[in-house]
XYZ file of C-alpha atoms in Angstrom:
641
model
C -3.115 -5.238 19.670
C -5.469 -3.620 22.276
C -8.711 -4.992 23.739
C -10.813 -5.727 26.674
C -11.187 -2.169 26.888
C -14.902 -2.582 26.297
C -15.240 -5.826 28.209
C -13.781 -9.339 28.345
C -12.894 -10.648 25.378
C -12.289 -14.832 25.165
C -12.476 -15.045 21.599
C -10.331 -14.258 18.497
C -9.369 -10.138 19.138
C -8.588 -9.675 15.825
C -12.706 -10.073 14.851
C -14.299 -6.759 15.466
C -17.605 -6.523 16.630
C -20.223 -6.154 13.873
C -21.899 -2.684 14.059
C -24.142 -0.447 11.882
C -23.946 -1.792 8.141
C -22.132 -5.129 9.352
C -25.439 -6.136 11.841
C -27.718 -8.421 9.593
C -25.392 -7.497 6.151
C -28.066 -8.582 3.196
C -26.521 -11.138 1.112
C -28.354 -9.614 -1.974
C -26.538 -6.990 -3.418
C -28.719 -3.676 -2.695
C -29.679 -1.555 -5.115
C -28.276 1.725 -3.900
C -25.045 2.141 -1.960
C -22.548 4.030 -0.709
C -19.669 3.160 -2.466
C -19.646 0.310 -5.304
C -16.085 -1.446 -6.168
C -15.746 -3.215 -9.396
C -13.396 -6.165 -9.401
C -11.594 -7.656 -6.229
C -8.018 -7.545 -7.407
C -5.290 -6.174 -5.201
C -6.701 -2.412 -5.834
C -9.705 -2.933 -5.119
C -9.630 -5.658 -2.179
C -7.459 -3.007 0.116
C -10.265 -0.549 -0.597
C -12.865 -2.850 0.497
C -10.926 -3.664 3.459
C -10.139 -0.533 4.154
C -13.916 0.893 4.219
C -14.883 -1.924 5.816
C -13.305 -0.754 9.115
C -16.144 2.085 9.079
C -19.646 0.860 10.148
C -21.478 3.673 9.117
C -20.573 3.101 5.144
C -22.368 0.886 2.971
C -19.786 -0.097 0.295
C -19.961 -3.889 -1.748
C -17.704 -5.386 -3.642
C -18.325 -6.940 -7.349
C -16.191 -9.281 -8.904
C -16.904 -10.768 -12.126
C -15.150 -14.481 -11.193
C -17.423 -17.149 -9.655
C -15.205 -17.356 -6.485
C -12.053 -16.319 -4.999
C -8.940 -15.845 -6.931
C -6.800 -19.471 -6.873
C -4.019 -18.826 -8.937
C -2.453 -15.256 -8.818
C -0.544 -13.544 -12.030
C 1.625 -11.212 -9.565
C 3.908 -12.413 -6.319
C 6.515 -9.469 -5.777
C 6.089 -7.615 -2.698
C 7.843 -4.677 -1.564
C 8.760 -3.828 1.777
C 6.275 -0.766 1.756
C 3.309 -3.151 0.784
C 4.532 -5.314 3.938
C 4.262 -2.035 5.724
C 0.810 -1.058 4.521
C 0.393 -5.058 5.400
C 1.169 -4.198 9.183
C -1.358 -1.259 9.007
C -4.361 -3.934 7.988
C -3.380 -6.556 10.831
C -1.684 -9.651 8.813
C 2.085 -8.597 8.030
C 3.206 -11.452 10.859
C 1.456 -14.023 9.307
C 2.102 -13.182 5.899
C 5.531 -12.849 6.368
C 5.788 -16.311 7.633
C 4.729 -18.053 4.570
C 6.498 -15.799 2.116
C 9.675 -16.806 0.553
C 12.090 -13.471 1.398
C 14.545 -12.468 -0.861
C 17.454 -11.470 1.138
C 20.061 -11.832 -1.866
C 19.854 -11.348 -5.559
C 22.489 -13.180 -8.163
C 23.835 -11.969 -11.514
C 24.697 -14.389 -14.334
C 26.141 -13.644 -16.876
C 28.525 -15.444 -20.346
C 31.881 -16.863 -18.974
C 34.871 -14.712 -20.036
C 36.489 -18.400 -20.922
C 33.095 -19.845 -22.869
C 30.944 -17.409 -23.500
C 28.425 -20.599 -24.503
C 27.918 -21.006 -20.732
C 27.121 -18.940 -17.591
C 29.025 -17.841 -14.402
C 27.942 -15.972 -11.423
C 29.558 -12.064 -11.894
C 27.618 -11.256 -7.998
C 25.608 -11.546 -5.785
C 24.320 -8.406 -3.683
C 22.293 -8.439 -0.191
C 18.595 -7.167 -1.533
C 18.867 -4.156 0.439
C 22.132 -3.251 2.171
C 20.725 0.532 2.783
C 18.399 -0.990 5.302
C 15.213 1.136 3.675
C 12.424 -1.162 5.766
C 12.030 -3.640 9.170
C 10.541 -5.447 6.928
C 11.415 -7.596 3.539
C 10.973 -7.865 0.179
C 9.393 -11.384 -0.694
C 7.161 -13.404 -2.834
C 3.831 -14.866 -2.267
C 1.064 -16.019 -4.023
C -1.093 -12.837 -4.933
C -4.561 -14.977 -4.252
C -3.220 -15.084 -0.621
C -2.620 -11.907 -0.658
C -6.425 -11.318 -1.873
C -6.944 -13.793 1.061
C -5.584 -11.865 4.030
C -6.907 -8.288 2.622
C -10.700 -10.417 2.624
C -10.382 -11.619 5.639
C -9.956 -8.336 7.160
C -12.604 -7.003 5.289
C -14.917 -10.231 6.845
C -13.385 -9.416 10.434
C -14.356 -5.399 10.626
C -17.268 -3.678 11.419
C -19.184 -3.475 8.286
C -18.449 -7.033 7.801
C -17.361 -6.724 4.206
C -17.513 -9.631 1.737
C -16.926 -10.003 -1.698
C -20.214 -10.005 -4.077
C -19.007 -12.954 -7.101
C -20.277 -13.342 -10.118
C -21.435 -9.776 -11.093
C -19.867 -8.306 -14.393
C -19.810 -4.612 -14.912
C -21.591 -3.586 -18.003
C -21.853 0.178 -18.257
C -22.418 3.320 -15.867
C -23.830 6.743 -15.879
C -23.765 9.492 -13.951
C -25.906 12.133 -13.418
C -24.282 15.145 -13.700
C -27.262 18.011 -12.306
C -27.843 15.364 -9.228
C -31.770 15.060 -10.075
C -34.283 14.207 -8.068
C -34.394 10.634 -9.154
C -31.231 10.409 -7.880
C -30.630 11.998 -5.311
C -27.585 11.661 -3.814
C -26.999 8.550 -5.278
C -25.765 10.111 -8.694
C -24.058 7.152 -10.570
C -26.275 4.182 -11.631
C -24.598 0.614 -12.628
C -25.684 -2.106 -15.096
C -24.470 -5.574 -13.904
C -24.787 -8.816 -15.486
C -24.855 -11.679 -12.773
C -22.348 -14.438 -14.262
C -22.948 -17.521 -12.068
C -25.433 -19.570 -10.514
C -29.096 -20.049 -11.360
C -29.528 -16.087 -12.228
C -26.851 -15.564 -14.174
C -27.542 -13.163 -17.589
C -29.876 -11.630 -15.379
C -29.057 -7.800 -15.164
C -28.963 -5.534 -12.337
C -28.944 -2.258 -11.559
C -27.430 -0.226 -8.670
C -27.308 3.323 -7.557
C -24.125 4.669 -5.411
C -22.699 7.919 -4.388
C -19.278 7.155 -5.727
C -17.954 3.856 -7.920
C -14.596 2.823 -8.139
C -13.287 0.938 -10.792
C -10.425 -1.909 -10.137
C -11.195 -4.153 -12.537
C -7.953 -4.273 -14.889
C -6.309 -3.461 -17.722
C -9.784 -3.663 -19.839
C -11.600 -2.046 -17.367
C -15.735 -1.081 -18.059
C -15.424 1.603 -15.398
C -12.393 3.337 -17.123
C -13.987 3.124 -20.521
C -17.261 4.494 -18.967
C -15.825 7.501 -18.608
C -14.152 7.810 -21.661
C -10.830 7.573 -19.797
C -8.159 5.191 -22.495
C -4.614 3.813 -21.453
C -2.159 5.225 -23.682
C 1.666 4.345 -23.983
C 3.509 1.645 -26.066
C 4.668 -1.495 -27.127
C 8.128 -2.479 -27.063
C 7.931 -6.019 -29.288
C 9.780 -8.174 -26.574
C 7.952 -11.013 -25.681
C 8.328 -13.437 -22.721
C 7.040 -15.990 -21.291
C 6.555 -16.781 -17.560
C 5.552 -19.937 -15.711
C 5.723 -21.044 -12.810
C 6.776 -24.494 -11.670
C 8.546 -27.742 -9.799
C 11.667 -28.681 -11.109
C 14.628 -30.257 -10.767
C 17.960 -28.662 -11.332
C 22.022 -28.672 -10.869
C 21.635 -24.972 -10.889
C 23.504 -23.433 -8.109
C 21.242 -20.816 -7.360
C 17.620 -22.412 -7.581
C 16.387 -20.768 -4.491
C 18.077 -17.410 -4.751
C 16.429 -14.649 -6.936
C 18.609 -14.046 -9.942
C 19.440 -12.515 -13.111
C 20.290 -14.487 -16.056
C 22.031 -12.649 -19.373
C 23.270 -15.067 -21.788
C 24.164 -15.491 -25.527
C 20.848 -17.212 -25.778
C 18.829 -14.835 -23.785
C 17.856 -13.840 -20.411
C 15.911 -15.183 -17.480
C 14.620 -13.350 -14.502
C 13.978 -16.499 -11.791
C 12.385 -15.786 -8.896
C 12.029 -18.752 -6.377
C 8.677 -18.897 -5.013
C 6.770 -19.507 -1.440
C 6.838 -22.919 -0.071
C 10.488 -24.009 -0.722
C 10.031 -25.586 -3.897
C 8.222 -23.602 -6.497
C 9.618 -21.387 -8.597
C 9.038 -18.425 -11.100
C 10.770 -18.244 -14.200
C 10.589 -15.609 -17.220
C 11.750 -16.622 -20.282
C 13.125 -14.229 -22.601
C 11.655 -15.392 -26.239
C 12.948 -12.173 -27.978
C 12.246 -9.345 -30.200
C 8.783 -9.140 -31.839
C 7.557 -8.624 -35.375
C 4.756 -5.629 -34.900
C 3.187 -8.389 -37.974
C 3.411 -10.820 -35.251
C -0.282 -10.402 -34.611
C -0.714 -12.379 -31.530
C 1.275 -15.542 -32.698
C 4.295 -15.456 -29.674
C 1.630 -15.834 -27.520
C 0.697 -18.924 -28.608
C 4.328 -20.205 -27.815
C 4.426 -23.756 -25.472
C 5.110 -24.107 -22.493
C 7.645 -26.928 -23.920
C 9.522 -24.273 -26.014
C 9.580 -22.035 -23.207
C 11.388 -24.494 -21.397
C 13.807 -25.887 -23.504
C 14.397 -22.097 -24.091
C 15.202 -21.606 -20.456
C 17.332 -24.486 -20.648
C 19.293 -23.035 -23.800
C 19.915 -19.902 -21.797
C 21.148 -21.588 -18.324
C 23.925 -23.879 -20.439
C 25.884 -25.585 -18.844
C 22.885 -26.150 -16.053
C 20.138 -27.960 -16.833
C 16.063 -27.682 -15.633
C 14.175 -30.993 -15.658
C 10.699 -29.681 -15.322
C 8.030 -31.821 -13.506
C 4.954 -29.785 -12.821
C 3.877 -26.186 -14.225
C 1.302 -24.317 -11.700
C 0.625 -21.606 -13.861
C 2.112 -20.133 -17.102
C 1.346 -17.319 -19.740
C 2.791 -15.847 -22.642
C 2.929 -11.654 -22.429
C 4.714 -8.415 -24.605
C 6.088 -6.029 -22.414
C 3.867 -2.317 -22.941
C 3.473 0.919 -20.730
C 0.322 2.394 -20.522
C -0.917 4.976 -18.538
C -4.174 6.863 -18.133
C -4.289 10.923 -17.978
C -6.397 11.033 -15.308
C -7.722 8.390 -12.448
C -11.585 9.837 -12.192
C -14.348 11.083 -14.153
C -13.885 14.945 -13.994
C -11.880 16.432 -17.093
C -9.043 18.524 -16.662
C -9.964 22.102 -15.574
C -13.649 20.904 -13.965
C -13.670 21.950 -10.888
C -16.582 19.786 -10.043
C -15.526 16.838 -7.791
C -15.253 13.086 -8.712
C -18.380 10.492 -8.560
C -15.994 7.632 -10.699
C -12.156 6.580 -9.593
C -10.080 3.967 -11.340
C -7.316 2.507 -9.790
C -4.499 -0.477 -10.489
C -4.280 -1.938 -13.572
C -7.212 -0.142 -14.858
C -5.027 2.716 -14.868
C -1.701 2.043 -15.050
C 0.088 -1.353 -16.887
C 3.832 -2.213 -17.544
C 6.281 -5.227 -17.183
C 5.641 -7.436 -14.349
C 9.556 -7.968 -13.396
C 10.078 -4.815 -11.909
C 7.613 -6.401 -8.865
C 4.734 -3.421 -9.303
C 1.766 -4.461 -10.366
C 0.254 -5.513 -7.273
C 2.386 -3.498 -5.287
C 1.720 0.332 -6.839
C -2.358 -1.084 -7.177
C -2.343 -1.496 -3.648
C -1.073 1.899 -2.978
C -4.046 3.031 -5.274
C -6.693 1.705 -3.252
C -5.014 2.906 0.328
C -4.705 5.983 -0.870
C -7.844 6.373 -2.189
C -9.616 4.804 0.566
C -9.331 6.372 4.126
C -10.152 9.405 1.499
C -13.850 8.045 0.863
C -14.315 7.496 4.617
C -13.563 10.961 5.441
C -16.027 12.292 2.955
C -18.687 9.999 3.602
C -18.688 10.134 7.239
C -19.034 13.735 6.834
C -15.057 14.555 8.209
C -13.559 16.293 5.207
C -15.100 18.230 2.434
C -15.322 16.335 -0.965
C -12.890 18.186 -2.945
C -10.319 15.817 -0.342
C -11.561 13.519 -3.426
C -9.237 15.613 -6.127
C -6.159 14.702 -4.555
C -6.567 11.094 -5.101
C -5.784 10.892 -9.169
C -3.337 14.442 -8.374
C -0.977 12.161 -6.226
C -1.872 8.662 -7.822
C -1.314 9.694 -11.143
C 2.201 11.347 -10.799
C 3.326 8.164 -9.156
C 1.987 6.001 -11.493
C 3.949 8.164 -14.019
C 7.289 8.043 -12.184
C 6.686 3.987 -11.828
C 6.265 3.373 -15.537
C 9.453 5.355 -16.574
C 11.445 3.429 -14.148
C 10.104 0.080 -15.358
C 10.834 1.272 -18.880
C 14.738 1.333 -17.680
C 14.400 -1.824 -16.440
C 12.871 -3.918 -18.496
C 15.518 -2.671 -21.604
C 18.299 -3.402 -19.033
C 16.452 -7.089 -18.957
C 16.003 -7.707 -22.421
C 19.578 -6.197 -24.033
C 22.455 -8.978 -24.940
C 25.155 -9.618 -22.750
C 27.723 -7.698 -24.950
C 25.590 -4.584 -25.362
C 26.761 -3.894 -21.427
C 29.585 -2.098 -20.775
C 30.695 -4.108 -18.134
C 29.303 -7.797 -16.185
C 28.276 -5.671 -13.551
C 25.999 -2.991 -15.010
C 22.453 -4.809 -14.384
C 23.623 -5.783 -10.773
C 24.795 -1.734 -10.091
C 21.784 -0.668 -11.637
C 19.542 -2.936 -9.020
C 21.427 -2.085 -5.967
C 21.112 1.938 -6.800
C 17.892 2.032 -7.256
C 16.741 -0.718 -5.087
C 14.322 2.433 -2.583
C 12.152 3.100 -6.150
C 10.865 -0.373 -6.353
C 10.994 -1.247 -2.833
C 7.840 1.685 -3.106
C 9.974 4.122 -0.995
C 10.383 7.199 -3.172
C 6.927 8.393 -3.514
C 7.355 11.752 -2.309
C 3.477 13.783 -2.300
C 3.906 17.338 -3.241
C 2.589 19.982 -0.853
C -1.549 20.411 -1.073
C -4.646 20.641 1.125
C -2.900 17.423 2.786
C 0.846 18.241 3.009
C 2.347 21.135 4.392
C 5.086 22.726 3.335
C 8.490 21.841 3.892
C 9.509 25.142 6.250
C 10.995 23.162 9.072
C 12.117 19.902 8.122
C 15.192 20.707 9.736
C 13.328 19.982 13.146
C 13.233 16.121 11.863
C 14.847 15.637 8.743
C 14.505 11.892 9.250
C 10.779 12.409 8.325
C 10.572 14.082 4.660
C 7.433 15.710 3.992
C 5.279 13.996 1.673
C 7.142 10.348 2.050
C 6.059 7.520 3.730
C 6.555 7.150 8.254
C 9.412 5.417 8.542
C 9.082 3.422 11.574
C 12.277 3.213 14.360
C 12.309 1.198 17.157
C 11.194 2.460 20.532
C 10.559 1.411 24.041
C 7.169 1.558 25.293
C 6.737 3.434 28.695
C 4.580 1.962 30.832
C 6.185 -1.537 30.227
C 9.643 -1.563 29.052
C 8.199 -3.293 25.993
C 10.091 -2.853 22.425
C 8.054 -1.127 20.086
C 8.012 -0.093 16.186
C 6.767 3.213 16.766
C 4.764 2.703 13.136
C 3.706 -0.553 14.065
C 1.035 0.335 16.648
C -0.466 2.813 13.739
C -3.658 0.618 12.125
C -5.473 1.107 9.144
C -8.405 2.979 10.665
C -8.989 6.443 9.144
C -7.045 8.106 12.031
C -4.504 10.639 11.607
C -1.312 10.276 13.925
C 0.651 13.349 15.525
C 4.034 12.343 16.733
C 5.069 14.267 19.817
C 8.802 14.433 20.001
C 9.574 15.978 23.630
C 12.395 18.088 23.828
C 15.389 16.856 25.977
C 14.021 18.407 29.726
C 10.438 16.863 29.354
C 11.759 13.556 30.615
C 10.786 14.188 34.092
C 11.436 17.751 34.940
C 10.682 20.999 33.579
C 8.292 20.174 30.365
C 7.624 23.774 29.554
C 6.531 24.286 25.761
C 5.373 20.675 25.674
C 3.113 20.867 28.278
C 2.104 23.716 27.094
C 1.228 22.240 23.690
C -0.469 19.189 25.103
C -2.530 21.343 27.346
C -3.552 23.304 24.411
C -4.207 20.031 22.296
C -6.142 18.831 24.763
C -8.760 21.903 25.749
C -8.203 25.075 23.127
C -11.233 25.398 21.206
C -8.771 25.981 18.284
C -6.929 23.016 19.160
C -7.968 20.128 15.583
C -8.497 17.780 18.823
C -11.370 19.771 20.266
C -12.335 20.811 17.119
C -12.790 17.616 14.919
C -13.541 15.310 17.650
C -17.367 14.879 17.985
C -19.075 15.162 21.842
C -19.181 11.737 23.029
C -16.814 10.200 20.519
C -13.251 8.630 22.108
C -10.816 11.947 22.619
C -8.720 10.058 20.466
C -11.349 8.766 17.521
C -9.847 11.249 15.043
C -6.489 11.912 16.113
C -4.378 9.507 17.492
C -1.390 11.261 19.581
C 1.766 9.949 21.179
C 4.516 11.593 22.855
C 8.596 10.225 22.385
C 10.731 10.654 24.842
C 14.822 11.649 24.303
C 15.512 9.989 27.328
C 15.602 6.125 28.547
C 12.149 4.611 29.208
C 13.581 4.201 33.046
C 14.010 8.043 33.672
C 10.811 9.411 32.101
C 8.084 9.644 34.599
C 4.796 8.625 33.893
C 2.560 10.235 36.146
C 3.905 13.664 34.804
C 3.242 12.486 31.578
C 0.241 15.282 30.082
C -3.175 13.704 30.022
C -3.580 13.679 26.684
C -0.773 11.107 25.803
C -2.905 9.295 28.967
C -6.683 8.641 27.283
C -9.941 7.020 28.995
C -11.218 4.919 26.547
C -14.363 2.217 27.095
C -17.165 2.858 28.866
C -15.325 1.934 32.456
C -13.075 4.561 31.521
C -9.856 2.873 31.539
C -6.678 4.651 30.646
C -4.644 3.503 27.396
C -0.899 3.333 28.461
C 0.360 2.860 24.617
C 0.951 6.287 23.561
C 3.996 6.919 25.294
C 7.346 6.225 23.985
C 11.047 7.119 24.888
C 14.338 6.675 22.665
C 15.624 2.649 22.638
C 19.313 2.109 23.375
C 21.262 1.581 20.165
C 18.628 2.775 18.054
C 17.810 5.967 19.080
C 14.654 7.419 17.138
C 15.960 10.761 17.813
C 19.300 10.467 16.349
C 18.436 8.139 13.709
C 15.529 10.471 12.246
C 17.671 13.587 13.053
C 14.746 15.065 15.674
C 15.942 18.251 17.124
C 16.378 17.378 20.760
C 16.468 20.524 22.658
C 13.151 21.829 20.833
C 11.559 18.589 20.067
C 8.948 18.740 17.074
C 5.268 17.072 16.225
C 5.361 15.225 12.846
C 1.617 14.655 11.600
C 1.247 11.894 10.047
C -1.692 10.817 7.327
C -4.209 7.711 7.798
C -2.362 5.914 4.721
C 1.285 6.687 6.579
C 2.477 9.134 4.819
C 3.944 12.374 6.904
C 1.684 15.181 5.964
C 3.852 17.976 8.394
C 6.652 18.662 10.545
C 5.872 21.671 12.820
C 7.612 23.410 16.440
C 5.980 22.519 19.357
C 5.402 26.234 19.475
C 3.689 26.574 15.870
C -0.144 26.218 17.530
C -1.750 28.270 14.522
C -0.181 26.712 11.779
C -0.743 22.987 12.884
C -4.733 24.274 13.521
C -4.390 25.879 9.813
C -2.939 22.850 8.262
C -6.338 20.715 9.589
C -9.109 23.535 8.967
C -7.791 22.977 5.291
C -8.453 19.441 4.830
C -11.273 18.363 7.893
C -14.932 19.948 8.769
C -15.790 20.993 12.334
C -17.651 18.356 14.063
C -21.235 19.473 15.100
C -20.831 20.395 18.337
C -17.217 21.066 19.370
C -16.494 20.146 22.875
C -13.260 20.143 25.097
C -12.982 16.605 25.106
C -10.312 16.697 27.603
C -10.367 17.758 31.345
């Protein structure tokens, strides 16, 4: 975390200044704004958070519920939402109250009495090692917490606007006068306090609906889920109990002649979540399973764990669901083959729905609303042109695809009888192969305005084009200090370019690459000078740091190029965190296979994800790859001496 930059700071660092839209907020909602988000789930809170970081943007927040979220429906979190976690501020903290699943075990029917249960294994979560950082449980209203609290702490001073239920929308398509450039107009119905039934309505330039599976916004624009049912019903609950069950506090697996259980200890050291498998279900059913007790689901759960026992004493939460995939065609208002760009997004559940113990609800939601959000800012603040906006349901909706075929898989593999396996083992092989899907680690964007294609990879094939920046350990320069080289990256609308130094920069001879950084820093071609407005921080737009091959000890810093070496503040002080050398024992070099006598720059996207990989040599193509997807600023200056 940097500050005092501008000043002494004695209070909490992690509170931005107010500025712009986040100086004297209006607690009444307005009637026209920039961007208007409908429903403060997990979608929809990262987007407010995320927009929130930008002054200059008007967005609000809606959410039909009186107050904050107490009780969530999801707790899975995958590594790459504890990475996207890190990007907002809160991954530390998070962490520490989470329950971490380190080790899954597999029960299945005893070869000896098939009426009870044994333990068949018992795998480490991930033994490939895909993320720092672990899968875990928590509470999703805390999750809603953090995500709101870093809304409250930014610039624009975000909060969310309760008790407002979306009604309808329309947009207007020729951009009239009466609209202006506030194009979509919202009904609202205000649900609590002394005005509620009274109805509002508010003008914005774009609308984003996160407000679930029965989302307003989605049927506003005549968007439908579409999938199927597969008639297996469970029920879920979460609770304190007592139990001679070995594994209470691990996650595990549970196949039996009686049915299955998914348990899934929870935060806190004592609660736990349990899903109960209550079996095939008559399409006549009509609704009836769902009416099933939380009694029968217990002695149920006891039926299946035989010869264990589960003396519950307190249920938290607990609902009755049938598993169904459902997916929308598209995630915004424009029909296929329009070329006219979007005014309405959906994201999350409003757009994508399936089992909830593969651990992606929340998770694949959350990616929605990143992805879609740094997108927004760069449109609205006048950075990117708006057809940026298309990419968000091309690279959403592909993922959401992939997700739901995947959970399909799994929730079969969950719900089949012990002796339709061919072996004890199959569920527990089938989790440890595909353990990077889940973990949200095989999203892979195809190449587009905002990733290049893959012609040298080979210069760091550690860093495939298109997937997530996956951090390595480094050692920071100027202080000897170990550093995640993704860590320092924040959720702030920047893009990142990676300089990877070939192997005689160190100290001596730095030929091409200080070549490059001289061009970065002064070429009137160079996206530095081109997309960084006069008077703006040289490093407002692009935020560049140079890794070293060598030892932090033999790289010298005051050969370092200046643009690895920024003023930033109005005393003009110079940021030391932007250079980085190789750590002993985990060498960032070798571990992302970096080509060492060339060294590379890897470009990087505001939501993580590695856009390019280019030779320090390839000037025109890296300035190609940015007049493609960001505008000129007004008046292009060399923003470097």
């Amino acid at each position: 975390m940097q500050f005092h930059h501008h000043g002494y700071v004695s209070g909490d660092p992690r509170i931005a200044p107010a500025a712009g839209v986040g100086i004297d907020r209006p607690a009444e909602l307005p009637d026209q704004v920039d961007v208007l988000i409908v429903g403060a789930g997990p979608a929809g809170m990262i987007l407010a958070a995320q927009l929130a970081q930008f002054p200059e943007i008007d967005a609000r927040l809606v959410e039909r519920r009186a107050g904050r979220l107490e009780i969530g429906q999801a707790d899975g979190i995958q590594a790459r939402s504890n990475e996207t976690f890190q990007a907002f501020g809160f991954a530390e903290r998070i962490i520490s109250e989470a329950y971490q699943i380190s080790e899954m075990a597999f029960w299945a029917p005893d070869p000896a009495d098939p009426s009870s249960i044994v333990r068949t294994s018992r795998p480490v979560d991930d033994e490939h090692g895909v993320s720092e950082f672990p899968h875990m449980i928590v509470n999703q209203a805390r999750v809603l917490d953090y995500f709101a609290e870093a809304a409250r702490n930014a610039p624009a001073r975000m909060e969310v606007d309760y008790g407002y239920e979306f009604l309808g929308l329309e947009i207007d398509e020729a951009g009239a006068s009466s609209s202006g450039d506030y194009p979509v107009e919202v009904s609202l119905r205000m649900t609590a306090g002394p005005d509620a039934g009274r109805e509002r309505r508010v003008r914005a330039k774009y609308v984003v609906g996160c407000d679930g599976a029965r989302s307003g916004v989605r049927q506003s624009i005549g968007r439908t889920l579409d999938g199927d049912q597969a008639f297996h019903a469970w029920a879920v609950m979460d609770v304190l109990a007592v139990s001679d069950f070995p594994d209470i506090r691990l996650k595990c697996a549970i196949q039996s002649k009686a049915g299955s259980i998914l348990h899934i200890p929870r935060e806190g050291g004592y609660l736990f979540r349990t899903y109960v498998d209550l079996g095939e279900v008559d399409p006549a059913d009509n609704g009836a399973v769902r009416k099933t007790t939380v009694e029968a689901a217990v002695a149920k759960a006891n039926q299946i764990m035989h010869p264990y026992s589960l003396d519950v004493k307190d249920v938290a939460w607990s609902s009755v669901y049938e598993v169904g995939h459902r997916l929308t065609d598209k995630f915004d208002d424009v029909p296929h083959g329009d070329e006219r760009c979007p005014r309405v997004f959906i994201a999350g559940d409003a757009c994508h729905t399936h089992s909830a113990k593969a651990g992606q609800g929340m998770n694949v939601s959350m990616q929605d609303g990143f992805n879609l959000g740094w997108k927004l800012a760069q449109v609205l603040l006048g950075k990117s042109p708006e057809s940026l906006l298309k990419t968000y349901s091309d690279e959403r909706q592909v993922i959401a695809k992939n997700l739901i075929d995947f959970d399909k898989e799994w929730s079969t593999l969950m719900a089949r009888k012990p002796e339709e396996f061919d072996s004890p083992e199959e569920l527990a092989e089938f989790y440890v192969r595909t353990i990077e899907f889940p973990a949200g680690f095989m999203t892979q964007y195809p190449p587009s305005m905002l990733i290049g294609e893959a012609v040298h990879q080979e210069l760091a094939g550690g860093f495939p084009i298109g997937k997530r920046f996956k951090s390595v350990p480094t050692v920071r320069v100027a202080d000897g200090n170990p550093i995640h080289l993704g860590h320092h990256a924040r959720a702030d609308g920047r893009w990142r370019l990676y300089a990877f130094a070939p192997e005689s920069a160190g100290s001596g001879d730095q030929g091409v690459f200080a070549e490059w950084a001289e061009w970065l820093a002064t070429a009137p071609d160079s996206p530095v000078v081109a997309y960084t407005p006069e008077g703006a921080a040289s490093d407002a737009v692009f935020d560049v740091k140079a890794v070293f091959p060598q030892r932090h000890t033999e790289v010298d810093i005051t050969r370092v190029p200046k643009v690895f070496l920024p003023r930033t503040g109005p005393f003009d002080l110079i940021d030391y965190e932007k250079v980085y050398a190789a750590a002993p024992g985990d060498d960032i070099f070798t571990l992302r296979e970096i080509d060492r006598q060339n060294g590379c720059v890897v470009v990087v996207r505001p939501d993580q994800y590695v856009a390019h990989v280019l030779p320090l040599t390839a000037r025109a193509e890296l300035a190609d790859f940015f007049a493609g997807n960001l505008l000129p600023a007004k008046k292009p200056a060399a923003v470097l001496a």
